[in-house]
C-alpha cells in the first residue's frame, strides 16, 4: 500500500528545504502542516529557546482506534549538518539518490521523516486499525541531542522507534554508548620567549605532555577516547600561559566510561602539578547508553514486524549516540532502525530508493502489527 512515487516526491521535497541545526523553522512549519492535514494533533514545544534556535520539537499524536495495544512512538530529527543549504537531490539511473555533489543530501534524517509521513498517510487512507501513534520530530540532534533532551517528560509510549541509523533496513541498533565530554584549561605562566623563557611555564607543552601520556582511540572493544580540539597561545614570542582542550570518552559500559574519564582527569592534574602549572577540568555526561536484550519486548516486536514485511532482522550496536539514548533514559524502550542512508555527513551521502521504500513498509508494518495483534 505504500506509494513509492509519492514517497520519493515527499523525500526529495524535504531534502530541498534548508534545515541546518538551529535553523529548522521552514521545515518545522512544513511538517506541522503535513501532520495536521493527516489528522494528527500537532504541537511545537519550546526546545528552540535553548541556544536561540528558530524552532522547537514537533510532537504529534494519532489517537488509537483499538484499545489495550502497545502505543508506538516514531522519532526522527529535522536538522542536518553543513554543508546543508541549497541541496539539489538527484535520482540516478541506478536508483540511488545523491546530492549534486556540493552539499550533503539530508537523508540523515529526512529519510526517517518521509517514511513516517508516508506510513501514516497509508494508515489514514485505508482506515487501518492502530493502537495510537506519537510522532516526534526533533531539532538539533546533530549538535548534541539538544531537542530530545528538552522533550516533555510526559510523552508516553510502550515502544519507541528512532529512524536514524546507517546501514540497511533490517538492522536494529539495540546497544549504544554513554558519552562524557571533557573540557580542560591548563594555566601556566607567561614570559618573553626570547628574553626570559625560564620564567615561564608553557601551558601548551604541559598539555602536550598530558595528552602523550593518555590512552586514546580504541581503548577496548566497547570503549573509545579522543582529544578533539586544542587551542592556546597569543604570539610566537610569548610563552603561552593558557591552553584549552576538549575531548570525549564513550563506552557501552558506563563503568568503563567513568573509569577512563577519571584516568584522563588524573593525568591532566598530575602532569600540571609536576610542571608547576594548574588545570581546571570539567566533565559533562552528554547522554546515557542503552542495552536492550534480544528478549526485550520492543526488540521481539520489531523482529516480528520485519519478518512480516520480508526483512531479515539483524541486531547491531552503535558507537554513537542518537535520540534513542534519550528516549530509553526517559523510560521508553526504544530501538534505532537503519534507514539505508550511507556516507552521512559528507557530500557523498546517498540512499537507495528501494531502501527508502523498505523502511516505509517497515514503519507501516509496525503500526499494523500493533493495531491487529
Tab-separated table of N, CA and C in Angstrom, residues 148-299:
chain	number	residue	atom	x	y	z
A	148	UNK	N	15.938	16.386	21.770
A	148	UNK	CA	15.450	15.241	22.541
A	148	UNK	C	15.596	15.466	24.034
A	149	UNK	N	16.700	16.082	24.442
A	149	UNK	CA	16.908	16.343	25.866
A	149	UNK	C	15.864	17.296	26.429
A	150	UNK	N	15.294	18.143	25.572
A	150	UNK	CA	14.317	19.131	26.027
A	150	UNK	C	12.881	18.650	25.886
A	151	UNK	N	12.676	17.418	25.442
A	151	UNK	CA	11.318	16.912	25.246
A	151	UNK	C	10.540	16.864	26.553
A	152	UNK	N	9.245	17.059	26.430
A	152	UNK	CA	8.330	16.977	27.558
A	152	UNK	C	8.436	15.595	28.200
A	153	UNK	N	8.680	15.576	29.481
A	153	UNK	CA	8.820	14.306	30.197
A	153	UNK	C	7.519	13.519	30.220
A	154	UNK	N	6.402	14.154	29.880
A	154	UNK	CA	5.113	13.482	29.909
A	154	UNK	C	4.807	12.649	28.684
A	155	UNK	N	5.663	12.687	27.667
A	155	UNK	CA	5.431	11.875	26.471
A	155	UNK	C	5.490	10.400	26.848
A	156	UNK	N	4.486	9.644	26.402
A	156	UNK	CA	4.391	8.243	26.792
A	156	UNK	C	4.260	7.348	25.569
A	157	UNK	N	4.846	6.181	25.656
A	157	UNK	CA	4.707	5.151	24.632
A	157	UNK	C	5.218	3.848	25.219
A	158	UNK	N	4.746	2.747	24.645
A	158	UNK	CA	5.222	1.436	25.084
A	158	UNK	C	6.470	1.012	24.317
A	159	UNK	N	6.504	1.336	23.023
A	159	UNK	CA	7.657	1.020	22.189
A	159	UNK	C	8.062	2.264	21.411
A	160	UNK	N	9.357	2.522	21.362
A	160	UNK	CA	9.861	3.659	20.602
A	160	UNK	C	10.746	3.207	19.450
A	161	UNK	N	10.686	3.971	18.353
A	161	UNK	CA	11.481	3.664	17.165
A	161	UNK	C	12.104	4.951	16.644
A	162	UNK	N	13.400	5.043	16.764
A	162	UNK	CA	14.133	6.157	16.163
A	162	UNK	C	14.614	5.690	14.797
A	163	UNK	N	14.393	6.490	13.777
A	163	UNK	CA	14.763	6.122	12.407
A	163	UNK	C	16.001	6.925	12.026
A	164	UNK	N	17.167	6.491	12.502
A	164	UNK	CA	18.345	7.350	12.357
A	164	UNK	C	19.656	6.576	12.395
A	165	UNK	N	19.650	5.348	11.905
A	165	UNK	CA	20.891	4.574	11.877
A	165	UNK	C	21.312	4.321	10.436
A	166	UNK	N	22.620	4.324	10.204
A	166	UNK	CA	23.118	3.937	8.894
A	166	UNK	C	23.004	2.427	8.750
A	167	UNK	N	23.135	1.947	7.523
A	167	UNK	CA	23.002	0.524	7.277
A	167	UNK	C	21.704	0.212	6.560
A	168	UNK	N	21.497	-1.056	6.297
A	168	UNK	CA	20.347	-1.494	5.512
A	168	UNK	C	19.116	-1.713	6.382
A	169	UNK	N	17.915	-1.406	5.857
A	169	UNK	CA	16.695	-1.730	6.599
A	169	UNK	C	16.706	-3.198	7.011
A	170	UNK	N	16.394	-3.434	8.252
A	170	UNK	CA	16.507	-4.764	8.847
A	170	UNK	C	17.484	-4.762	10.006
A	171	UNK	N	18.398	-3.796	9.997
A	171	UNK	CA	19.338	-3.672	11.106
A	171	UNK	C	18.688	-2.908	12.259
A	172	UNK	N	18.851	-3.442	13.459
A	172	UNK	CA	18.238	-2.874	14.660
A	172	UNK	C	19.345	-2.562	15.656
A	173	UNK	N	19.553	-1.309	15.956
A	173	UNK	CA	20.550	-0.929	16.958
A	173	UNK	C	19.939	-1.117	18.341
A	174	UNK	N	20.499	-2.055	19.097
A	174	UNK	CA	19.977	-2.367	20.430
A	174	UNK	C	20.952	-1.975	21.536
A	175	UNK	N	22.170	-1.564	21.149
A	175	UNK	CA	23.163	-1.106	22.131
A	175	UNK	C	23.820	0.161	21.611
A	176	UNK	N	23.989	1.117	22.490
A	176	UNK	CA	24.686	2.355	22.134
A	176	UNK	C	25.367	2.893	23.386
A	177	UNK	N	26.464	3.631	23.217
A	177	UNK	CA	27.266	4.034	24.366
A	177	UNK	C	26.714	5.233	25.112
A	178	UNK	N	27.217	5.414	26.319
A	178	UNK	CA	27.096	6.692	27.012
A	178	UNK	C	28.327	7.512	26.648
A	179	UNK	N	28.253	8.828	26.855
A	179	UNK	CA	29.372	9.685	26.465
A	179	UNK	C	29.616	10.776	27.488
A	180	UNK	N	30.887	10.930	27.866
A	180	UNK	CA	31.350	12.066	28.663
A	180	UNK	C	32.035	13.065	27.749
A	181	UNK	N	31.754	14.337	27.956
A	181	UNK	CA	32.513	15.405	27.305
A	181	UNK	C	33.449	16.003	28.343
A	182	UNK	N	34.726	16.121	27.986
A	182	UNK	CA	35.715	16.701	28.891
A	182	UNK	C	36.202	18.027	28.331
A	183	UNK	N	36.265	19.026	29.176
A	183	UNK	CA	36.909	20.291	28.826
A	183	UNK	C	37.931	20.596	29.907
A	184	UNK	N	39.087	21.059	29.494
A	184	UNK	CA	40.160	21.343	30.452
A	184	UNK	C	40.882	22.615	30.048
A	185	UNK	N	41.215	23.424	31.030
A	185	UNK	CA	42.033	24.613	30.813
A	185	UNK	C	43.300	24.476	31.640
A	186	UNK	N	44.444	24.499	30.959
A	186	UNK	CA	45.745	24.426	31.626
A	186	UNK	C	46.284	25.848	31.770
A	187	UNK	N	46.629	26.208	32.996
A	187	UNK	CA	47.162	27.544	33.281
A	187	UNK	C	48.654	27.440	33.606
A	188	UNK	N	49.485	28.037	32.751
A	188	UNK	CA	50.915	28.103	33.011
A	188	UNK	C	51.298	29.498	33.471
A	189	UNK	N	52.418	30.003	32.958
A	189	UNK	CA	52.834	31.365	33.290
A	189	UNK	C	53.504	31.981	32.058
A	190	UNK	N	53.079	33.179	31.699
A	190	UNK	CA	53.621	33.854	30.524
A	190	UNK	C	55.005	34.425	30.803
A	191	UNK	N	55.800	34.489	29.757
A	191	UNK	CA	57.124	35.119	29.821
A	191	UNK	C	57.560	35.416	28.392
A	192	UNK	N	58.571	36.271	28.246
A	192	UNK	CA	59.106	36.549	26.918
A	192	UNK	C	59.897	35.323	26.458
A	193	UNK	N	59.528	34.801	25.296
A	193	UNK	CA	60.119	33.548	24.838
A	193	UNK	C	61.588	33.676	24.459
A	194	UNK	N	62.047	34.898	24.143
A	194	UNK	CA	63.434	35.072	23.759
A	194	UNK	C	64.302	35.660	24.838
A	195	UNK	N	63.716	36.460	25.719
A	195	UNK	CA	64.480	37.164	26.749
A	195	UNK	C	64.580	36.360	28.034
A	196	UNK	N	63.460	35.802	28.478
A	196	UNK	CA	63.455	35.141	29.784
A	196	UNK	C	62.502	33.945	29.796
A	197	UNK	N	62.692	32.961	28.906
A	197	UNK	CA	61.758	31.832	28.859
A	197	UNK	C	61.747	31.012	30.142
A	198	UNK	N	62.872	31.055	30.910
A	198	UNK	CA	62.939	30.275	32.151
A	198	UNK	C	61.888	30.707	33.164
A	199	UNK	N	61.421	31.939	33.043
A	199	UNK	CA	60.424	32.447	33.987
A	199	UNK	C	59.017	31.958	33.660
A	200	UNK	N	58.859	31.370	32.488
A	200	UNK	CA	57.527	30.951	32.064
A	200	UNK	C	57.252	29.480	32.321
A	201	UNK	N	55.984	29.140	32.282
A	201	UNK	CA	55.536	27.740	32.285
A	201	UNK	C	54.663	27.579	31.047
A	202	UNK	N	55.126	26.801	30.088
A	202	UNK	CA	54.470	26.672	28.788
A	202	UNK	C	53.247	25.765	28.894
A	203	UNK	N	52.068	26.384	28.853
A	203	UNK	CA	50.827	25.617	29.022
A	203	UNK	C	50.617	24.631	27.879
A	204	UNK	N	51.032	24.997	26.671
A	204	UNK	CA	50.883	24.082	25.540
A	204	UNK	C	51.765	22.850	25.740
A	205	UNK	N	52.986	23.063	26.223
A	205	UNK	CA	53.891	21.940	26.474
A	205	UNK	C	53.329	21.024	27.560
A	206	UNK	N	52.782	21.615	28.605
A	206	UNK	CA	52.185	20.813	29.680
A	206	UNK	C	51.028	19.982	29.134
A	207	UNK	N	50.170	20.620	28.337
A	207	UNK	CA	49.035	19.900	27.756
A	207	UNK	C	49.515	18.779	26.842
A	208	UNK	N	50.557	19.060	26.052
A	208	UNK	CA	51.089	18.044	25.143
A	208	UNK	C	51.639	16.846	25.910
A	209	UNK	N	52.328	17.111	27.019
A	209	UNK	CA	52.837	16.015	27.846
A	209	UNK	C	51.689	15.165	28.387
A	210	UNK	N	50.638	15.832	28.830
A	210	UNK	CA	49.490	15.098	29.367
A	210	UNK	C	48.835	14.248	28.283
A	211	UNK	N	48.626	14.838	27.108
A	211	UNK	CA	47.992	14.100	26.013
A	211	UNK	C	48.841	12.899	25.610
A	212	UNK	N	50.161	13.083	25.579
A	212	UNK	CA	51.055	11.983	25.205
A	212	UNK	C	50.977	10.826	26.196
A	213	UNK	N	50.602	11.114	27.429
A	213	UNK	CA	50.512	10.070	28.455
A	213	UNK	C	49.157	9.369	28.462
A	214	UNK	N	48.197	9.905	27.729
A	214	UNK	CA	46.847	9.337	27.721
A	214	UNK	C	46.742	8.175	26.741
A	215	UNK	N	45.863	7.232	27.066
A	215	UNK	CA	45.490	6.195	26.111
A	215	UNK	C	44.262	6.701	25.367
A	216	UNK	N	44.409	6.902	24.062
A	216	UNK	CA	43.333	7.455	23.247
A	216	UNK	C	43.021	6.506	22.092
A	217	UNK	N	41.919	6.762	21.411
A	217	UNK	CA	41.493	5.888	20.320
A	217	UNK	C	40.650	4.749	20.859
A	218	UNK	N	40.871	3.539	20.324
A	218	UNK	CA	40.134	2.362	20.777
A	218	UNK	C	40.782	1.834	22.047
A	219	UNK	N	40.075	1.961	23.156
A	219	UNK	CA	40.607	1.518	24.448
A	219	UNK	C	40.378	0.024	24.636
A	220	UNK	N	39.187	-0.424	24.323
A	220	UNK	CA	38.823	-1.830	24.341
A	220	UNK	C	37.659	-1.977	23.361
A	221	UNK	N	37.139	-3.177	23.144
A	221	UNK	CA	36.077	-3.331	22.146
A	221	UNK	C	34.838	-2.474	22.394
A	222	UNK	N	34.667	-1.980	23.610
A	222	UNK	CA	33.456	-1.230	23.934
A	222	UNK	C	33.708	0.226	24.315
A	223	UNK	N	34.960	0.668	24.287
A	223	UNK	CA	35.308	1.990	24.820
A	223	UNK	C	36.239	2.734	23.872
A	224	UNK	N	35.961	4.036	23.668
A	224	UNK	CA	36.845	4.895	22.875
A	224	UNK	C	37.085	6.197	23.626
A	225	UNK	N	38.192	6.857	23.284
A	225	UNK	CA	38.504	8.153	23.886
A	225	UNK	C	39.206	9.017	22.847
A	226	UNK	N	39.006	10.322	22.953
A	226	UNK	CA	39.602	11.233	21.978
A	226	UNK	C	39.813	12.608	22.600
A	227	UNK	N	40.928	13.239	22.245
A	227	UNK	CA	41.099	14.670	22.473
A	227	UNK	C	40.925	15.315	21.107
A	228	UNK	N	39.894	16.132	20.963
A	228	UNK	CA	39.498	16.594	19.636
A	228	UNK	C	39.911	17.999	19.280
A	229	UNK	N	40.057	18.887	20.273
A	229	UNK	CA	40.484	20.253	19.986
A	229	UNK	C	41.493	20.702	21.027
A	230	UNK	N	42.409	21.569	20.594
A	230	UNK	CA	43.361	22.205	21.499
A	230	UNK	C	43.611	23.610	20.982
A	231	UNK	N	43.455	24.586	21.863
A	231	UNK	CA	43.633	25.985	21.485
A	231	UNK	C	44.422	26.709	22.566
A	232	UNK	N	45.358	27.540	22.148
A	232	UNK	CA	46.109	28.303	23.137
A	232	UNK	C	47.204	29.132	22.507
A	233	UNK	N	47.761	30.008	23.303
A	233	UNK	CA	48.853	30.856	22.839
A	233	UNK	C	48.367	32.162	22.247
A	234	UNK	N	49.255	33.190	22.368
A	234	UNK	CA	48.910	34.525	21.868
A	234	UNK	C	49.854	34.990	20.770
A	235	UNK	N	51.122	34.629	20.863
A	235	UNK	CA	52.114	35.058	19.877
A	235	UNK	C	53.325	34.152	19.983
A	236	UNK	N	54.135	34.125	18.908
A	236	UNK	CA	55.274	33.211	18.898
A	236	UNK	C	56.366	33.627	19.872
A	237	UNK	N	56.363	34.881	20.325
A	237	UNK	CA	57.411	35.331	21.247
A	237	UNK	C	56.944	35.386	22.695
A	238	UNK	N	55.818	34.741	22.978
A	238	UNK	CA	55.294	34.692	24.346
A	238	UNK	C	55.139	33.234	24.766
A	239	UNK	N	55.723	32.877	25.896
A	239	UNK	CA	55.472	31.551	26.468
A	239	UNK	C	53.986	31.482	26.817
A	240	UNK	N	53.234	30.544	26.223
A	240	UNK	CA	51.779	30.537	26.416
A	240	UNK	C	51.394	30.185	27.848
A	241	UNK	N	50.500	30.987	28.399
A	241	UNK	CA	50.087	30.755	29.783
A	241	UNK	C	48.759	30.024	29.894
A	242	UNK	N	48.066	29.826	28.783
A	242	UNK	CA	46.757	29.174	28.836
A	242	UNK	C	46.559	28.303	27.601
A	243	UNK	N	45.992	27.131	27.800
A	243	UNK	CA	45.590	26.278	26.684
A	243	UNK	C	44.287	25.578	27.061
A	244	UNK	N	43.437	25.413	26.057
A	244	UNK	CA	42.097	24.859	26.266
A	244	UNK	C	41.964	23.571	25.462
A	245	UNK	N	41.504	22.505	26.115
A	245	UNK	CA	41.345	21.195	25.480
A	245	UNK	C	39.894	20.744	25.536
A	246	UNK	N	39.473	20.006	24.508
A	246	UNK	CA	38.171	19.345	24.526
A	246	UNK	C	38.357	17.889	24.112
A	247	UNK	N	37.661	17.010	24.791
A	247	UNK	CA	37.753	15.601	24.459
A	247	UNK	C	36.490	14.861	24.850
A	248	UNK	N	36.501	13.562	24.635
A	248	UNK	CA	35.342	12.740	24.959
A	248	UNK	C	35.790	11.335	25.308
A	249	UNK	N	34.919	10.656	26.048
A	249	UNK	CA	35.057	9.228	26.313
A	249	UNK	C	33.690	8.602	26.114
A	250	UNK	N	33.658	7.515	25.329
A	250	UNK	CA	32.408	6.782	25.109
A	250	UNK	C	32.625	5.318	25.470
A	251	UNK	N	31.580	4.689	25.977
A	251	UNK	CA	31.667	3.255	26.227
A	251	UNK	C	30.278	2.649	26.310
A	252	UNK	N	30.199	1.405	25.874
A	252	UNK	CA	28.964	0.650	26.041
A	252	UNK	C	28.777	0.213	27.490
A	253	UNK	N	29.836	0.308	28.287
A	253	UNK	CA	29.767	0.009	29.717
A	253	UNK	C	30.030	1.303	30.484
A	254	UNK	N	29.050	1.746	31.241
A	254	UNK	CA	29.205	3.033	31.916
A	254	UNK	C	30.355	3.016	32.920
A	255	UNK	N	30.633	1.846	33.506
A	255	UNK	CA	31.747	1.758	34.449
A	255	UNK	C	33.077	2.014	33.747
A	256	UNK	N	33.224	1.495	32.525
A	256	UNK	CA	34.452	1.722	31.766
A	256	UNK	C	34.561	3.184	31.347
A	257	UNK	N	33.442	3.776	30.963
A	257	UNK	CA	33.464	5.197	30.609
A	257	UNK	C	33.921	6.030	31.791
A	258	UNK	N	33.320	5.796	32.936
A	258	UNK	CA	33.652	6.581	34.126
A	258	UNK	C	35.111	6.381	34.530
A	259	UNK	N	35.595	5.151	34.442
A	259	UNK	CA	36.974	4.865	34.848
A	259	UNK	C	37.974	5.543	33.917
A	260	UNK	N	37.708	5.508	32.617
A	260	UNK	CA	38.674	6.105	31.693
A	260	UNK	C	38.618	7.627	31.750
A	261	UNK	N	37.438	8.168	31.954
A	261	UNK	CA	37.335	9.616	32.144
A	261	UNK	C	38.144	10.042	33.369
A	262	UNK	N	38.010	9.296	34.456
A	262	UNK	CA	38.759	9.617	35.678
A	262	UNK	C	40.264	9.522	35.443
A	263	UNK	N	40.692	8.552	34.640
A	263	UNK	CA	42.115	8.400	34.344
A	263	UNK	C	42.650	9.608	33.576
A	264	UNK	N	41.906	10.070	32.580
A	264	UNK	CA	42.329	11.245	31.814
A	264	UNK	C	42.419	12.468	32.723
A	265	UNK	N	41.448	12.630	33.592
A	265	UNK	CA	41.469	13.765	34.528
A	265	UNK	C	42.692	13.699	35.440
A	266	UNK	N	42.994	12.496	35.922
A	266	UNK	CA	44.141	12.345	36.822
A	266	UNK	C	45.456	12.655	36.105
A	267	UNK	N	45.581	12.217	34.868
A	267	UNK	CA	46.793	12.504	34.095
A	267	UNK	C	46.960	14.004	33.907
A	268	UNK	N	45.883	14.699	33.583
A	268	UNK	CA	45.952	16.153	33.429
A	268	UNK	C	46.401	16.821	34.727
A	269	UNK	N	45.795	16.408	35.823
A	269	UNK	CA	46.102	17.041	37.112
A	269	UNK	C	47.538	16.754	37.553
A	270	UNK	N	47.977	15.509	37.416
A	270	UNK	CA	49.328	15.153	37.857
A	270	UNK	C	50.396	15.803	36.977
A	271	UNK	N	50.141	15.869	35.669
A	271	UNK	CA	51.108	16.489	34.763
A	271	UNK	C	51.233	17.980	35.043
A	272	UNK	N	50.099	18.635	35.260
A	272	UNK	CA	50.127	20.068	35.560
A	272	UNK	C	50.854	20.335	36.874
A	273	UNK	N	50.548	19.542	37.884
A	273	UNK	CA	51.187	19.737	39.188
A	273	UNK	C	52.704	19.561	39.098
A	274	UNK	N	53.151	18.562	38.375
A	274	UNK	CA	54.586	18.293	38.230
A	274	UNK	C	55.315	19.455	37.553
A	275	UNK	N	54.608	20.143	36.629
A	275	UNK	CA	55.226	21.247	35.892
A	275	UNK	C	55.067	22.588	36.593
A	276	UNK	N	54.382	22.599	37.721
A	276	UNK	CA	54.123	23.859	38.406
A	276	UNK	C	52.988	24.646	37.797
A	277	UNK	N	52.205	23.988	36.972
A	277	UNK	CA	51.044	24.622	36.338
A	277	UNK	C	49.783	24.252	37.121
A	278	UNK	N	48.670	24.705	36.610
A	278	UNK	CA	47.372	24.424	37.233
A	278	UNK	C	46.389	24.044	36.134
A	279	UNK	N	45.438	23.162	36.449
A	279	UNK	CA	44.457	22.751	35.455
A	279	UNK	C	43.072	22.733	36.072
A	280	UNK	N	42.099	23.168	35.308
A	280	UNK	CA	40.685	23.057	35.673
A	280	UNK	C	40.027	22.114	34.672
A	281	UNK	N	39.369	21.084	35.172
A	281	UNK	CA	38.748	20.078	34.314
A	281	UNK	C	37.254	20.023	34.603
A	282	UNK	N	36.463	19.972	33.554
A	282	UNK	CA	35.022	19.825	33.699
A	282	UNK	C	34.569	18.608	32.898
A	283	UNK	N	33.740	17.783	33.514
A	283	UNK	CA	33.208	16.593	32.853
A	283	UNK	C	31.693	16.701	32.815
A	284	UNK	N	31.131	16.498	31.624
A	284	UNK	CA	29.679	16.542	31.446
A	284	UNK	C	29.216	15.241	30.801
A	285	UNK	N	28.274	14.562	31.441
A	285	UNK	CA	27.666	13.374	30.840
A	285	UNK	C	26.671	13.850	29.789
A	286	UNK	N	26.975	13.616	28.513
A	286	UNK	CA	26.102	14.096	27.442
A	286	UNK	C	24.854	13.243	27.300
A	287	UNK	N	25.007	11.938	27.473
A	287	UNK	CA	23.842	11.056	27.406
A	287	UNK	C	24.209	9.695	27.975
A	288	UNK	N	23.182	9.005	28.469
A	288	UNK	CA	23.340	7.642	28.955
A	288	UNK	C	23.301	6.674	27.773
A	289	UNK	N	23.877	5.506	27.959
A	289	UNK	CA	23.794	4.472	26.944
A	289	UNK	C	22.541	3.630	27.119
A	290	UNK	N	22.360	2.676	26.219
A	290	UNK	CA	21.271	1.709	26.395
A	290	UNK	C	21.719	0.355	25.874
A	291	UNK	N	21.114	-0.679	26.418
A	291	UNK	CA	21.473	-2.057	26.081
A	291	UNK	C	20.211	-2.899	26.205
A	292	UNK	N	19.592	-3.186	25.065
A	292	UNK	CA	18.350	-3.952	25.031
A	292	UNK	C	18.662	-5.389	24.631
A	293	UNK	N	18.156	-6.334	25.381
A	293	UNK	CA	18.408	-7.739	25.066
A	293	UNK	C	17.524	-8.186	23.909
A	294	UNK	N	17.884	-9.306	23.305
A	294	UNK	CA	17.075	-9.862	22.219
A	294	UNK	C	15.683	-10.236	22.702
A	295	UNK	N	15.546	-10.458	24.008
A	295	UNK	CA	14.251	-10.842	24.571
A	295	UNK	C	13.391	-9.647	24.960
A	296	UNK	N	13.922	-8.440	24.855
A	296	UNK	CA	13.144	-7.250	25.215
A	296	UNK	C	11.907	-7.163	24.326
A	297	UNK	N	10.735	-6.845	24.893
A	297	UNK	CA	9.510	-6.806	24.086
A	297	UNK	C	9.612	-5.938	22.843
A	298	UNK	N	10.243	-4.771	22.939
A	298	UNK	CA	10.339	-3.902	21.765
A	298	UNK	C	11.194	-4.540	20.679
A	299	UNK	N	12.204	-5.306	21.068
A	299	UNK	CA	13.057	-5.974	20.086
A	299	UNK	C	12.302	-7.126	19.435
